[in-house]
Amino acid sequence: MKAAFLPDRGVVKVSGEDARKFLDGLVTTNIGLVGPGLGRFGALLTPQGKIIADFLVTEAPDAHGGGFVFDVPLALAQAFADRLGIYKLRAKITIENLSAQLGVLAVWNGVPAIKPDLAFEDPRDPQLGWRLFVPDDLAGETAAAIGADLGDSADYEAHRIACGAPRGGVDFIYGDAFPHETNMDRLHGVDFDKGCYVGQEVVSRMQHRGTARTRTVRVRLDASVPEVGLPVNAGDKPVGTMGSSANGLGLALLRIDRVADALDAGLPLTAGGLPLSLVAPDDVKAAPGKASISEASA
């Protein structure tokens, strides 16, 4: 079993008697399903349905003061807390940016021998493993206690990419991407049966009308690593942009209808002249909302 402390992740906590109701009316996931040891994946959106910040969230047990603990991009932690504060009004909640005290330990390729109070299985896909909230100076001690070998965050990046899980700021741009474009609907990040939340109308319309034409897609690479943001072409026509990559696998944000047409026409996919192929052609042919991230490590 492997573990890595993720220096790019921050921690925000929302507590108080109104916290669950408050959050459930704002974010894409069903906060009613969050509990101690149980996590959910979700996002806070603009009214136009674009991602401000995505997150993993769990509930702290009473021994840790209760409340909901968010695993968010460190660069967005304070902005995320501030945006929640805009919606606070008279809600009886407290919002804290705890990134100076807590960080995130990712664990994969096994199940922790013991499960600390602030640990939960990654809700996006079982292959992604577990998340633990720990101070950075206790990362090594915690990894040893749960039976994991502590490695570098680059090891987890390669694992994340192989599993097909996009990372904001690299595989898509915050404020410019819809949840469907980052596969949040396929990674259990959007609850289509819950009540209203900010941006819900746009997201529901994309789901029910099947209008998501841009998707994050897994690709295979040769030995070279294309630069993030490099255009992806089908033949000589642009069809998207390259995201993160490692160990011969990568993620690309592609117009799936154009890529499907290119594959049918036998046109090659390239990024900066480097050849690409799809890990699973069904990623660009399946109906929106129906594909999975199986074969992630194929």
PDB file of C-alpha atoms in Angstrom:
ATOM      1  CA  MET A   1       0.000   0.000   0.000  1.00  0.00           C
ATOM      2  CA  LYS A   2       1.252   3.467  -0.916  1.00  0.00           C
ATOM      3  CA  ALA A   3       0.718   6.896   0.589  1.00  0.00           C
ATOM      4  CA  ALA A   4       1.653  10.466  -0.304  1.00  0.00           C
ATOM      5  CA  PHE A   5       1.093  13.817   1.341  1.00  0.00           C
ATOM      6  CA  LEU A   6      -0.467  16.174  -1.216  1.00  0.00           C
ATOM      7  CA  PRO A   7       1.044  19.660  -0.838  1.00  0.00           C
ATOM      8  CA  ASP A   8      -1.424  21.176  -3.307  1.00  0.00           C
ATOM      9  CA  ARG A   9      -4.489  20.371  -1.157  1.00  0.00           C
ATOM     10  CA  GLY A  10      -6.045  22.572   1.519  1.00  0.00           C
ATOM     11  CA  VAL A  11      -8.659  22.042   4.228  1.00  0.00           C
ATOM     12  CA  VAL A  12     -11.799  24.070   4.958  1.00  0.00           C
ATOM     13  CA  LYS A  13     -14.272  23.262   7.740  1.00  0.00           C
ATOM     14  CA  VAL A  14     -17.931  24.286   7.972  1.00  0.00           C
ATOM     15  CA  SER A  15     -19.634  23.651  11.307  1.00  0.00           C
ATOM     16  CA  GLY A  16     -22.697  24.753  13.235  1.00  0.00           C
ATOM     17  CA  GLU A  17     -26.309  23.671  13.610  1.00  0.00           C
ATOM     18  CA  ASP A  18     -27.292  24.871  10.126  1.00  0.00           C
ATOM     19  CA  ALA A  19     -24.216  23.509   8.329  1.00  0.00           C
ATOM     20  CA  ARG A  20     -25.770  20.480   6.610  1.00  0.00           C
ATOM     21  CA  LYS A  21     -28.816  22.351   5.296  1.00  0.00           C
ATOM     22  CA  PHE A  22     -26.708  25.356   4.311  1.00  0.00           C
ATOM     23  CA  LEU A  23     -24.232  23.301   2.296  1.00  0.00           C
ATOM     24  CA  ASP A  24     -26.837  21.084   0.666  1.00  0.00           C
ATOM     25  CA  GLY A  25     -28.468  24.144  -0.891  1.00  0.00           C
ATOM     26  CA  LEU A  26     -25.184  25.262  -2.446  1.00  0.00           C
ATOM     27  CA  VAL A  27     -23.188  22.311  -3.793  1.00  0.00           C
ATOM     28  CA  THR A  28     -23.676  19.579  -6.397  1.00  0.00           C
ATOM     29  CA  THR A  29     -23.444  16.610  -4.053  1.00  0.00           C
ATOM     30  CA  ASN A  30     -25.955  15.376  -1.479  1.00  0.00           C
ATOM     31  CA  ILE A  31     -24.600  16.503   1.889  1.00  0.00           C
ATOM     32  CA  GLY A  32     -27.321  14.431   3.535  1.00  0.00           C
ATOM     33  CA  LEU A  33     -25.313  11.335   2.586  1.00  0.00           C
ATOM     34  CA  VAL A  34     -22.112  12.573   4.223  1.00  0.00           C
ATOM     35  CA  GLY A  35     -21.215  11.156   7.630  1.00  0.00           C
ATOM     36  CA  PRO A  36     -18.169  10.365   9.771  1.00  0.00           C
ATOM     37  CA  GLY A  37     -15.974   8.021   7.715  1.00  0.00           C
ATOM     38  CA  LEU A  38     -18.122   8.612   4.612  1.00  0.00           C
ATOM     39  CA  GLY A  39     -17.090  11.082   1.935  1.00  0.00           C
ATOM     40  CA  ARG A  40     -18.638  12.633  -1.165  1.00  0.00           C
ATOM     41  CA  PHE A  41     -17.252  14.358  -4.244  1.00  0.00           C
ATOM     42  CA  GLY A  42     -18.794  17.635  -5.363  1.00  0.00           C
ATOM     43  CA  ALA A  43     -18.342  21.222  -6.440  1.00  0.00           C
ATOM     44  CA  LEU A  44     -19.467  24.757  -5.812  1.00  0.00           C
ATOM     45  CA  LEU A  45     -20.652  26.303  -9.087  1.00  0.00           C
ATOM     46  CA  THR A  46     -21.346  29.728 -10.502  1.00  0.00           C
ATOM     47  CA  PRO A  47     -25.013  30.485 -11.268  1.00  0.00           C
ATOM     48  CA  GLN A  48     -24.070  29.688 -14.879  1.00  0.00           C
ATOM     49  CA  GLY A  49     -23.101  26.157 -13.858  1.00  0.00           C
ATOM     50  CA  LYS A  50     -19.302  26.431 -14.096  1.00  0.00           C
ATOM     51  CA  ILE A  51     -16.950  25.037 -11.449  1.00  0.00           C
ATOM     52  CA  ILE A  52     -15.617  27.512  -8.885  1.00  0.00           C
ATOM     53  CA  ALA A  53     -13.987  24.763  -6.816  1.00  0.00           C
ATOM     54  CA  ASP A  54     -14.347  20.998  -6.628  1.00  0.00           C
ATOM     55  CA  PHE A  55     -13.794  19.075  -3.415  1.00  0.00           C
ATOM     56  CA  LEU A  56     -14.007  15.901  -1.396  1.00  0.00           C
ATOM     57  CA  VAL A  57     -15.926  16.251   1.874  1.00  0.00           C
ATOM     58  CA  THR A  58     -16.533  14.169   4.977  1.00  0.00           C
ATOM     59  CA  GLU A  59     -18.109  14.803   8.374  1.00  0.00           C
ATOM     60  CA  ALA A  60     -15.928  15.106  11.444  1.00  0.00           C
ATOM     61  CA  PRO A  61     -17.004  12.957  14.410  1.00  0.00           C
ATOM     62  CA  ASP A  62     -17.995  14.639  17.660  1.00  0.00           C
ATOM     63  CA  ALA A  63     -14.527  13.945  19.072  1.00  0.00           C
ATOM     64  CA  HIS A  64     -13.183  16.383  16.466  1.00  0.00           C
ATOM     65  CA  GLY A  65     -15.893  18.968  17.023  1.00  0.00           C
ATOM     66  CA  GLY A  66     -18.266  17.797  14.306  1.00  0.00           C
ATOM     67  CA  GLY A  67     -18.854  19.794  11.145  1.00  0.00           C
ATOM     68  CA  PHE A  68     -17.956  19.116   7.521  1.00  0.00           C
ATOM     69  CA  VAL A  69     -14.310  18.962   6.441  1.00  0.00           C
ATOM     70  CA  PHE A  70     -13.491  19.809   2.837  1.00  0.00           C
ATOM     71  CA  ASP A  71     -10.446  18.616   0.882  1.00  0.00           C
ATOM     72  CA  VAL A  72      -9.987  21.435  -1.661  1.00  0.00           C
ATOM     73  CA  PRO A  73      -7.203  22.815  -3.857  1.00  0.00           C
ATOM     74  CA  LEU A  74      -4.862  24.733  -1.556  1.00  0.00           C
ATOM     75  CA  ALA A  75      -4.732  27.673  -3.976  1.00  0.00           C
ATOM     76  CA  LEU A  76      -8.529  27.996  -3.740  1.00  0.00           C
ATOM     77  CA  ALA A  77      -9.050  27.230  -0.044  1.00  0.00           C
ATOM     78  CA  GLN A  78      -9.461  30.816   1.148  1.00  0.00           C
ATOM     79  CA  ALA A  79     -11.490  31.825  -1.915  1.00  0.00           C
ATOM     80  CA  PHE A  80     -13.748  28.798  -1.335  1.00  0.00           C
ATOM     81  CA  ALA A  81     -14.247  29.777   2.307  1.00  0.00           C
ATOM     82  CA  ASP A  82     -14.937  33.369   1.304  1.00  0.00           C
ATOM     83  CA  ARG A  83     -17.481  32.341  -1.336  1.00  0.00           C
ATOM     84  CA  LEU A  84     -19.329  30.198   1.195  1.00  0.00           C
ATOM     85  CA  GLY A  85     -19.315  33.203   3.505  1.00  0.00           C
ATOM     86  CA  ILE A  86     -21.120  35.283   0.870  1.00  0.00           C
ATOM     87  CA  TYR A  87     -24.053  32.854   1.081  1.00  0.00           C
ATOM     88  CA  LYS A  88     -24.031  32.625   4.877  1.00  0.00           C
ATOM     89  CA  LEU A  89     -26.561  35.408   5.595  1.00  0.00           C
ATOM     90  CA  ARG A  90     -28.212  34.398   8.903  1.00  0.00           C
ATOM     91  CA  ALA A  91     -27.242  30.730   8.837  1.00  0.00           C
ATOM     92  CA  LYS A  92     -25.803  29.504  12.125  1.00  0.00           C
ATOM     93  CA  ILE A  93     -22.494  28.250  10.796  1.00  0.00           C
ATOM     94  CA  THR A  94     -18.769  28.818  11.197  1.00  0.00           C
ATOM     95  CA  ILE A  95     -16.404  28.664   8.226  1.00  0.00           C
ATOM     96  CA  GLU A  96     -12.688  28.055   8.854  1.00  0.00           C
ATOM     97  CA  ASN A  97      -9.689  27.698   6.571  1.00  0.00           C
ATOM     98  CA  LEU A  98      -7.618  25.065   8.392  1.00  0.00           C
ATOM     99  CA  SER A  99      -4.958  24.654   5.715  1.00  0.00           C
ATOM    100  CA  ALA A 100      -2.214  25.881   8.045  1.00  0.00           C
ATOM    101  CA  GLN A 101      -3.039  23.120  10.536  1.00  0.00           C
ATOM    102  CA  LEU A 102      -4.203  20.192   8.390  1.00  0.00           C
ATOM    103  CA  GLY A 103      -3.349  18.673   5.047  1.00  0.00           C
ATOM    104  CA  VAL A 104      -4.349  15.668   2.970  1.00  0.00           C
ATOM    105  CA  LEU A 105      -2.732  12.231   2.844  1.00  0.00           C
ATOM    106  CA  ALA A 106      -3.715  10.043  -0.123  1.00  0.00           C
ATOM    107  CA  VAL A 107      -3.517   6.256   0.315  1.00  0.00           C
ATOM    108  CA  TRP A 108      -3.935   3.696  -2.462  1.00  0.00           C
ATOM    109  CA  ASN A 109      -3.273   0.090  -3.489  1.00  0.00           C
ATOM    110  CA  GLY A 110      -4.768  -1.247  -0.286  1.00  0.00           C
ATOM    111  CA  VAL A 111      -7.017  -0.604   2.700  1.00  0.00           C
ATOM    112  CA  PRO A 112      -5.617   1.146   5.813  1.00  0.00           C
ATOM    113  CA  ALA A 113      -4.901  -1.309   8.631  1.00  0.00           C
ATOM    114  CA  ILE A 114      -6.516   1.174  10.991  1.00  0.00           C
ATOM    115  CA  LYS A 115      -8.810   4.005   9.959  1.00  0.00           C
ATOM    116  CA  PRO A 116      -8.242   7.317  11.743  1.00  0.00           C
ATOM    117  CA  ASP A 117     -11.265   9.447  12.583  1.00  0.00           C
ATOM    118  CA  LEU A 118     -10.767  11.792   9.633  1.00  0.00           C
ATOM    119  CA  ALA A 119     -10.299   9.058   7.013  1.00  0.00           C
ATOM    120  CA  PHE A 120     -12.661   8.074   4.197  1.00  0.00           C
ATOM    121  CA  GLU A 121     -12.630   6.127   0.964  1.00  0.00           C
ATOM    122  CA  ASP A 122     -12.318   8.307  -2.132  1.00  0.00           C
ATOM    123  CA  PRO A 123     -15.916   8.486  -3.418  1.00  0.00           C
ATOM    124  CA  ARG A 124     -14.954   9.089  -7.038  1.00  0.00           C
ATOM    125  CA  ASP A 125     -13.735   5.542  -7.680  1.00  0.00           C
ATOM    126  CA  PRO A 126     -12.471   2.714  -5.427  1.00  0.00           C
ATOM    127  CA  GLN A 127      -9.193   2.561  -7.374  1.00  0.00           C
ATOM    128  CA  LEU A 128      -8.301   6.043  -6.127  1.00  0.00           C
ATOM    129  CA  GLY A 129      -8.022   4.714  -2.564  1.00  0.00           C
ATOM    130  CA  TRP A 130      -8.461   6.692   0.650  1.00  0.00           C
ATOM    131  CA  ARG A 131      -8.050  10.259   1.925  1.00  0.00           C
ATOM    132  CA  LEU A 132      -6.902  11.214   5.436  1.00  0.00           C
ATOM    133  CA  PHE A 133      -6.689  14.650   7.039  1.00  0.00           C
ATOM    134  CA  VAL A 134      -3.379  14.971   8.902  1.00  0.00           C
ATOM    135  CA  PRO A 135      -0.830  17.679   9.768  1.00  0.00           C
ATOM    136  CA  ASP A 136       2.042  17.543   7.287  1.00  0.00           C
ATOM    137  CA  ASP A 137       4.583  16.778  10.026  1.00  0.00           C
ATOM    138  CA  LEU A 138       2.633  13.639  10.975  1.00  0.00           C
ATOM    139  CA  ALA A 139       2.315  12.270   7.446  1.00  0.00           C
ATOM    140  CA  GLY A 140       5.126   9.745   7.843  1.00  0.00           C
ATOM    141  CA  GLU A 141       3.956   8.575  11.264  1.00  0.00           C
ATOM    142  CA  THR A 142       0.378   8.213  10.016  1.00  0.00           C
ATOM    143  CA  ALA A 143       1.429   6.289   6.922  1.00  0.00           C
ATOM    144  CA  ALA A 144       3.418   3.848   9.067  1.00  0.00           C
ATOM    145  CA  ALA A 145       0.496   3.411  11.486  1.00  0.00           C
ATOM    146  CA  ILE A 146      -1.908   2.425   8.707  1.00  0.00           C
ATOM    147  CA  GLY A 147       0.602   0.120   7.004  1.00  0.00           C
ATOM    148  CA  ALA A 148       1.519   2.272   4.005  1.00  0.00           C
ATOM    149  CA  ASP A 149       4.841   3.266   2.470  1.00  0.00           C
ATOM    150  CA  LEU A 150       5.125   7.050   2.239  1.00  0.00           C
ATOM    151  CA  GLY A 151       6.197   8.198  -1.202  1.00  0.00           C
ATOM    152  CA  ASP A 152       6.218  11.400  -3.214  1.00  0.00           C
ATOM    153  CA  SER A 153       3.170  13.321  -4.388  1.00  0.00           C
ATOM    154  CA  ALA A 154       4.304  12.628  -7.973  1.00  0.00           C
ATOM    155  CA  ASP A 155       3.534   8.950  -7.334  1.00  0.00           C
ATOM    156  CA  TYR A 156      -0.052   9.848  -6.533  1.00  0.00           C
ATOM    157  CA  GLU A 157      -0.265  12.129  -9.580  1.00  0.00           C
ATOM    158  CA  ALA A 158       0.652   9.211 -11.822  1.00  0.00           C
ATOM    159  CA  HIS A 159      -1.949   7.052 -10.077  1.00  0.00           C
ATOM    160  CA  ARG A 160      -4.623   9.756 -10.390  1.00  0.00           C
ATOM    161  CA  ILE A 161      -3.960  10.128 -14.101  1.00  0.00           C
ATOM    162  CA  ALA A 162      -4.077   6.358 -14.650  1.00  0.00           C
ATOM    163  CA  CYS A 163      -7.449   6.313 -12.884  1.00  0.00           C
ATOM    164  CA  GLY A 164      -8.795   9.054 -15.150  1.00  0.00           C
ATOM    165  CA  ALA A 165      -9.567  11.607 -12.419  1.00  0.00           C
ATOM    166  CA  PRO A 166      -9.071  15.207 -13.630  1.00  0.00           C
ATOM    167  CA  ARG A 167      -7.321  17.811 -11.481  1.00  0.00           C
ATOM    168  CA  GLY A 168      -8.463  21.404 -11.639  1.00  0.00           C
ATOM    169  CA  GLY A 169      -5.924  23.957 -12.806  1.00  0.00           C
ATOM    170  CA  VAL A 170      -4.160  21.319 -14.891  1.00  0.00           C
ATOM    171  CA  ASP A 171      -6.793  19.266 -16.702  1.00  0.00           C
ATOM    172  CA  PHE A 172      -9.404  22.029 -16.727  1.00  0.00           C
ATOM    173  CA  ILE A 173      -9.642  25.697 -15.789  1.00  0.00           C
ATOM    174  CA  TYR A 174     -11.692  26.759 -12.776  1.00  0.00           C
ATOM    175  CA  GLY A 175     -14.449  29.169 -13.727  1.00  0.00           C
ATOM    176  CA  ASP A 176     -14.444  27.914 -17.312  1.00  0.00           C
ATOM    177  CA  ALA A 177     -15.545  24.256 -17.110  1.00  0.00           C
ATOM    178  CA  PHE A 178     -18.915  22.603 -16.567  1.00  0.00           C
ATOM    179  CA  PRO A 179     -19.148  19.503 -14.310  1.00  0.00           C
ATOM    180  CA  HIS A 180     -19.888  17.221 -17.279  1.00  0.00           C
ATOM    181  CA  GLU A 181     -16.700  18.372 -19.014  1.00  0.00           C
ATOM    182  CA  THR A 182     -14.640  17.165 -16.052  1.00  0.00           C
ATOM    183  CA  ASN A 183     -16.641  13.910 -15.748  1.00  0.00           C
ATOM    184  CA  MET A 184     -18.127  14.834 -12.384  1.00  0.00           C
ATOM    185  CA  ASP A 185     -21.340  13.099 -13.427  1.00  0.00           C
ATOM    186  CA  ARG A 186     -19.357   9.902 -14.046  1.00  0.00           C
ATOM    187  CA  LEU A 187     -17.298  10.256 -10.863  1.00  0.00           C
ATOM    188  CA  HIS A 188     -20.312  10.554  -8.537  1.00  0.00           C
ATOM    189  CA  GLY A 189     -19.858  14.288  -8.062  1.00  0.00           C
ATOM    190  CA  VAL A 190     -23.356  15.412  -9.086  1.00  0.00           C
ATOM    191  CA  ASP A 191     -26.571  14.218  -7.448  1.00  0.00           C
ATOM    192  CA  PHE A 192     -29.342  14.608 -10.026  1.00  0.00           C
ATOM    193  CA  ASP A 193     -32.064  13.639  -7.539  1.00  0.00           C
ATOM    194  CA  LYS A 194     -31.353  16.151  -4.768  1.00  0.00           C
ATOM    195  CA  GLY A 195     -32.975  19.553  -4.447  1.00  0.00           C
ATOM    196  CA  CYS A 196     -31.814  22.823  -5.933  1.00  0.00           C
ATOM    197  CA  TYR A 197     -28.267  24.178  -5.618  1.00  0.00           C
ATOM    198  CA  VAL A 198     -26.366  27.011  -7.264  1.00  0.00           C
ATOM    199  CA  GLY A 199     -26.024  26.285 -11.012  1.00  0.00           C
ATOM    200  CA  GLN A 200     -28.392  23.307 -10.857  1.00  0.00           C
ATOM    201  CA  GLU A 201     -30.598  24.319 -13.797  1.00  0.00           C
ATOM    202  CA  VAL A 202     -27.704  24.411 -16.257  1.00  0.00           C
ATOM    203  CA  VAL A 203     -26.241  21.103 -15.062  1.00  0.00           C
ATOM    204  CA  SER A 204     -29.617  19.328 -15.158  1.00  0.00           C
ATOM    205  CA  ARG A 205     -30.299  20.626 -18.657  1.00  0.00           C
ATOM    206  CA  MET A 206     -26.961  19.307 -19.914  1.00  0.00           C
ATOM    207  CA  GLN A 207     -27.707  15.929 -18.347  1.00  0.00           C
ATOM    208  CA  HIS A 208     -31.237  15.479 -19.657  1.00  0.00           C
ATOM    209  CA  ARG A 209     -30.625  16.937 -23.111  1.00  0.00           C
ATOM    210  CA  GLY A 210     -27.313  15.156 -23.573  1.00  0.00           C
ATOM    211  CA  THR A 211     -25.587  18.378 -24.641  1.00  0.00           C
ATOM    212  CA  ALA A 212     -22.178  17.639 -23.073  1.00  0.00           C
ATOM    213  CA  ARG A 213     -19.874  17.548 -26.083  1.00  0.00           C
ATOM    214  CA  THR A 214     -16.568  18.234 -24.334  1.00  0.00           C
ATOM    215  CA  ARG A 215     -15.142  15.606 -21.988  1.00  0.00           C
ATOM    216  CA  THR A 216     -11.937  14.778 -20.166  1.00  0.00           C
ATOM    217  CA  VAL A 217     -10.664  11.643 -21.906  1.00  0.00           C
ATOM    218  CA  ARG A 218      -7.837   9.220 -21.087  1.00  0.00           C
ATOM    219  CA  VAL A 219      -5.104   8.961 -23.708  1.00  0.00           C
ATOM    220  CA  ARG A 220      -1.979   6.905 -24.285  1.00  0.00           C
ATOM    221  CA  LEU A 221       1.310   8.592 -25.164  1.00  0.00           C
ATOM    222  CA  ASP A 222       4.722   7.641 -26.449  1.00  0.00           C
ATOM    223  CA  ALA A 223       7.819   8.202 -24.320  1.00  0.00           C
ATOM    224  CA  SER A 224       7.592  11.999 -24.648  1.00  0.00           C
ATOM    225  CA  VAL A 225       5.407  14.076 -22.342  1.00  0.00           C
ATOM    226  CA  PRO A 226       3.396  16.810 -24.089  1.00  0.00           C
ATOM    227  CA  GLU A 227       3.110  20.198 -22.418  1.00  0.00           C
ATOM    228  CA  VAL A 228      -0.076  20.938 -20.490  1.00  0.00           C
ATOM    229  CA  GLY A 229      -2.376  23.071 -22.624  1.00  0.00           C
ATOM    230  CA  LEU A 230      -0.899  21.898 -25.922  1.00  0.00           C
ATOM    231  CA  PRO A 231      -3.571  21.654 -28.653  1.00  0.00           C
ATOM    232  CA  VAL A 232      -4.770  18.172 -29.583  1.00  0.00           C
ATOM    233  CA  ASN A 233      -5.430  17.705 -33.284  1.00  0.00           C
ATOM    234  CA  ALA A 234      -7.349  15.148 -35.314  1.00  0.00           C
ATOM    235  CA  GLY A 235      -5.516  15.238 -38.596  1.00  0.00           C
ATOM    236  CA  ASP A 236      -4.912  18.976 -39.003  1.00  0.00           C
ATOM    237  CA  LYS A 237      -7.984  20.138 -37.079  1.00  0.00           C
ATOM    238  CA  PRO A 238      -7.964  21.097 -33.367  1.00  0.00           C
ATOM    239  CA  VAL A 239     -10.249  18.985 -31.185  1.00  0.00           C
ATOM    240  CA  GLY A 240      -9.109  19.880 -27.662  1.00  0.00           C
ATOM    241  CA  THR A 241      -6.205  20.485 -25.291  1.00  0.00           C
ATOM    242  CA  MET A 242      -3.743  18.290 -23.451  1.00  0.00           C
ATOM    243  CA  GLY A 243      -3.847  18.038 -19.668  1.00  0.00           C
ATOM    244  CA  SER A 244      -1.610  16.164 -17.229  1.00  0.00           C
ATOM    245  CA  SER A 245       0.379  13.064 -18.116  1.00  0.00           C
ATOM    246  CA  ALA A 246       2.715  10.504 -16.542  1.00  0.00           C
ATOM    247  CA  ASN A 247       4.096   7.066 -17.343  1.00  0.00           C
ATOM    248  CA  GLY A 248       2.689   6.925 -20.862  1.00  0.00           C
ATOM    249  CA  LEU A 249      -0.867   7.935 -19.885  1.00  0.00           C
ATOM    250  CA  GLY A 250      -2.551  11.309 -19.919  1.00  0.00           C
ATOM    251  CA  LEU A 251      -5.786  13.248 -19.773  1.00  0.00           C
ATOM    252  CA  ALA A 252      -7.062  15.527 -22.517  1.00  0.00           C
ATOM    253  CA  LEU A 253     -10.086  17.826 -22.696  1.00  0.00           C
ATOM    254  CA  LEU A 254     -11.632  16.914 -26.041  1.00  0.00           C
ATOM    255  CA  ARG A 255     -14.639  17.607 -28.206  1.00  0.00           C
ATOM    256  CA  ILE A 256     -15.846  14.017 -28.161  1.00  0.00           C
ATOM    257  CA  ASP A 257     -18.145  14.356 -31.187  1.00  0.00           C
ATOM    258  CA  ARG A 258     -15.247  15.598 -33.341  1.00  0.00           C
ATOM    259  CA  VAL A 259     -12.891  12.935 -32.008  1.00  0.00           C
ATOM    260  CA  ALA A 260     -15.465  10.204 -32.687  1.00  0.00           C
ATOM    261  CA  ASP A 261     -15.828  11.463 -36.266  1.00  0.00           C
ATOM    262  CA  ALA A 262     -12.038  11.518 -36.650  1.00  0.00           C
ATOM    263  CA  LEU A 263     -11.710   7.946 -35.417  1.00  0.00           C
ATOM    264  CA  ASP A 264     -14.404   6.816 -37.839  1.00  0.00           C
ATOM    265  CA  ALA A 265     -12.491   8.560 -40.636  1.00  0.00           C
ATOM    266  CA  GLY A 266      -9.184   6.979 -39.610  1.00  0.00           C
ATOM    267  CA  LEU A 267      -7.529  10.322 -38.773  1.00  0.00           C
ATOM    268  CA  PRO A 268      -4.623  10.283 -36.288  1.00  0.00           C
ATOM    269  CA  LEU A 269      -4.698  12.147 -32.979  1.00  0.00           C
ATOM    270  CA  THR A 270      -1.623  14.188 -32.075  1.00  0.00           C
ATOM    271  CA  ALA A 271      -0.473  16.764 -29.508  1.00  0.00           C
ATOM    272  CA  GLY A 272       2.483  18.872 -30.603  1.00  0.00           C
ATOM    273  CA  GLY A 273       3.244  16.276 -33.242  1.00  0.00           C
ATOM    274  CA  LEU A 274       3.266  13.469 -30.686  1.00  0.00           C
ATOM    275  CA  PRO A 275       0.889  10.597 -31.456  1.00  0.00           C
ATOM    276  CA  LEU A 276      -1.996   9.908 -29.071  1.00  0.00           C
ATOM    277  CA  SER A 277      -4.478   7.084 -28.795  1.00  0.00           C
ATOM    278  CA  LEU A 278      -7.509   6.623 -26.588  1.00  0.00           C
ATOM    279  CA  VAL A 279      -7.358   4.270 -23.611  1.00  0.00           C
ATOM    280  CA  ALA A 280     -11.017   3.385 -24.246  1.00  0.00           C
ATOM    281  CA  PRO A 281     -12.693   4.511 -27.504  1.00  0.00           C
ATOM    282  CA  ASP A 282     -16.063   4.246 -25.756  1.00  0.00           C
ATOM    283  CA  ASP A 283     -15.059   7.326 -23.753  1.00  0.00           C
ATOM    284  CA  VAL A 284     -15.958   9.419 -26.807  1.00  0.00           C
ATOM    285  CA  LYS A 285     -18.784   7.255 -28.111  1.00  0.00           C
ATOM    286  CA  ALA A 286     -20.867   6.468 -25.026  1.00  0.00           C
ATOM    287  CA  ALA A 287     -23.968   8.499 -24.270  1.00  0.00           C
ATOM    288  CA  PRO A 288     -23.358  11.316 -21.761  1.00  0.00           C
ATOM    289  CA  GLY A 289     -23.586  10.108 -18.190  1.00  0.00           C
ATOM    290  CA  LYS A 290     -23.342   6.428 -19.143  1.00  0.00           C
ATOM    291  CA  ALA A 291     -19.604   5.835 -19.385  1.00  0.00           C
ATOM    292  CA  SER A 292     -17.466   4.717 -16.470  1.00  0.00           C
ATOM    293  CA  ILE A 293     -13.799   4.908 -15.648  1.00  0.00           C
ATOM    294  CA  SER A 294     -13.280   1.186 -15.772  1.00  0.00           C
ATOM    295  CA  GLU A 295     -10.100   0.038 -17.488  1.00  0.00           C
ATOM    296  CA  ALA A 296      -8.454   3.031 -15.779  1.00  0.00           C
ATOM    297  CA  SER A 297      -5.207   1.174 -15.290  1.00  0.00           C
ATOM    298  CA  ALA A 298      -5.334  -0.634 -18.630  1.00  0.00           C
TER     299      ALA A 298
END
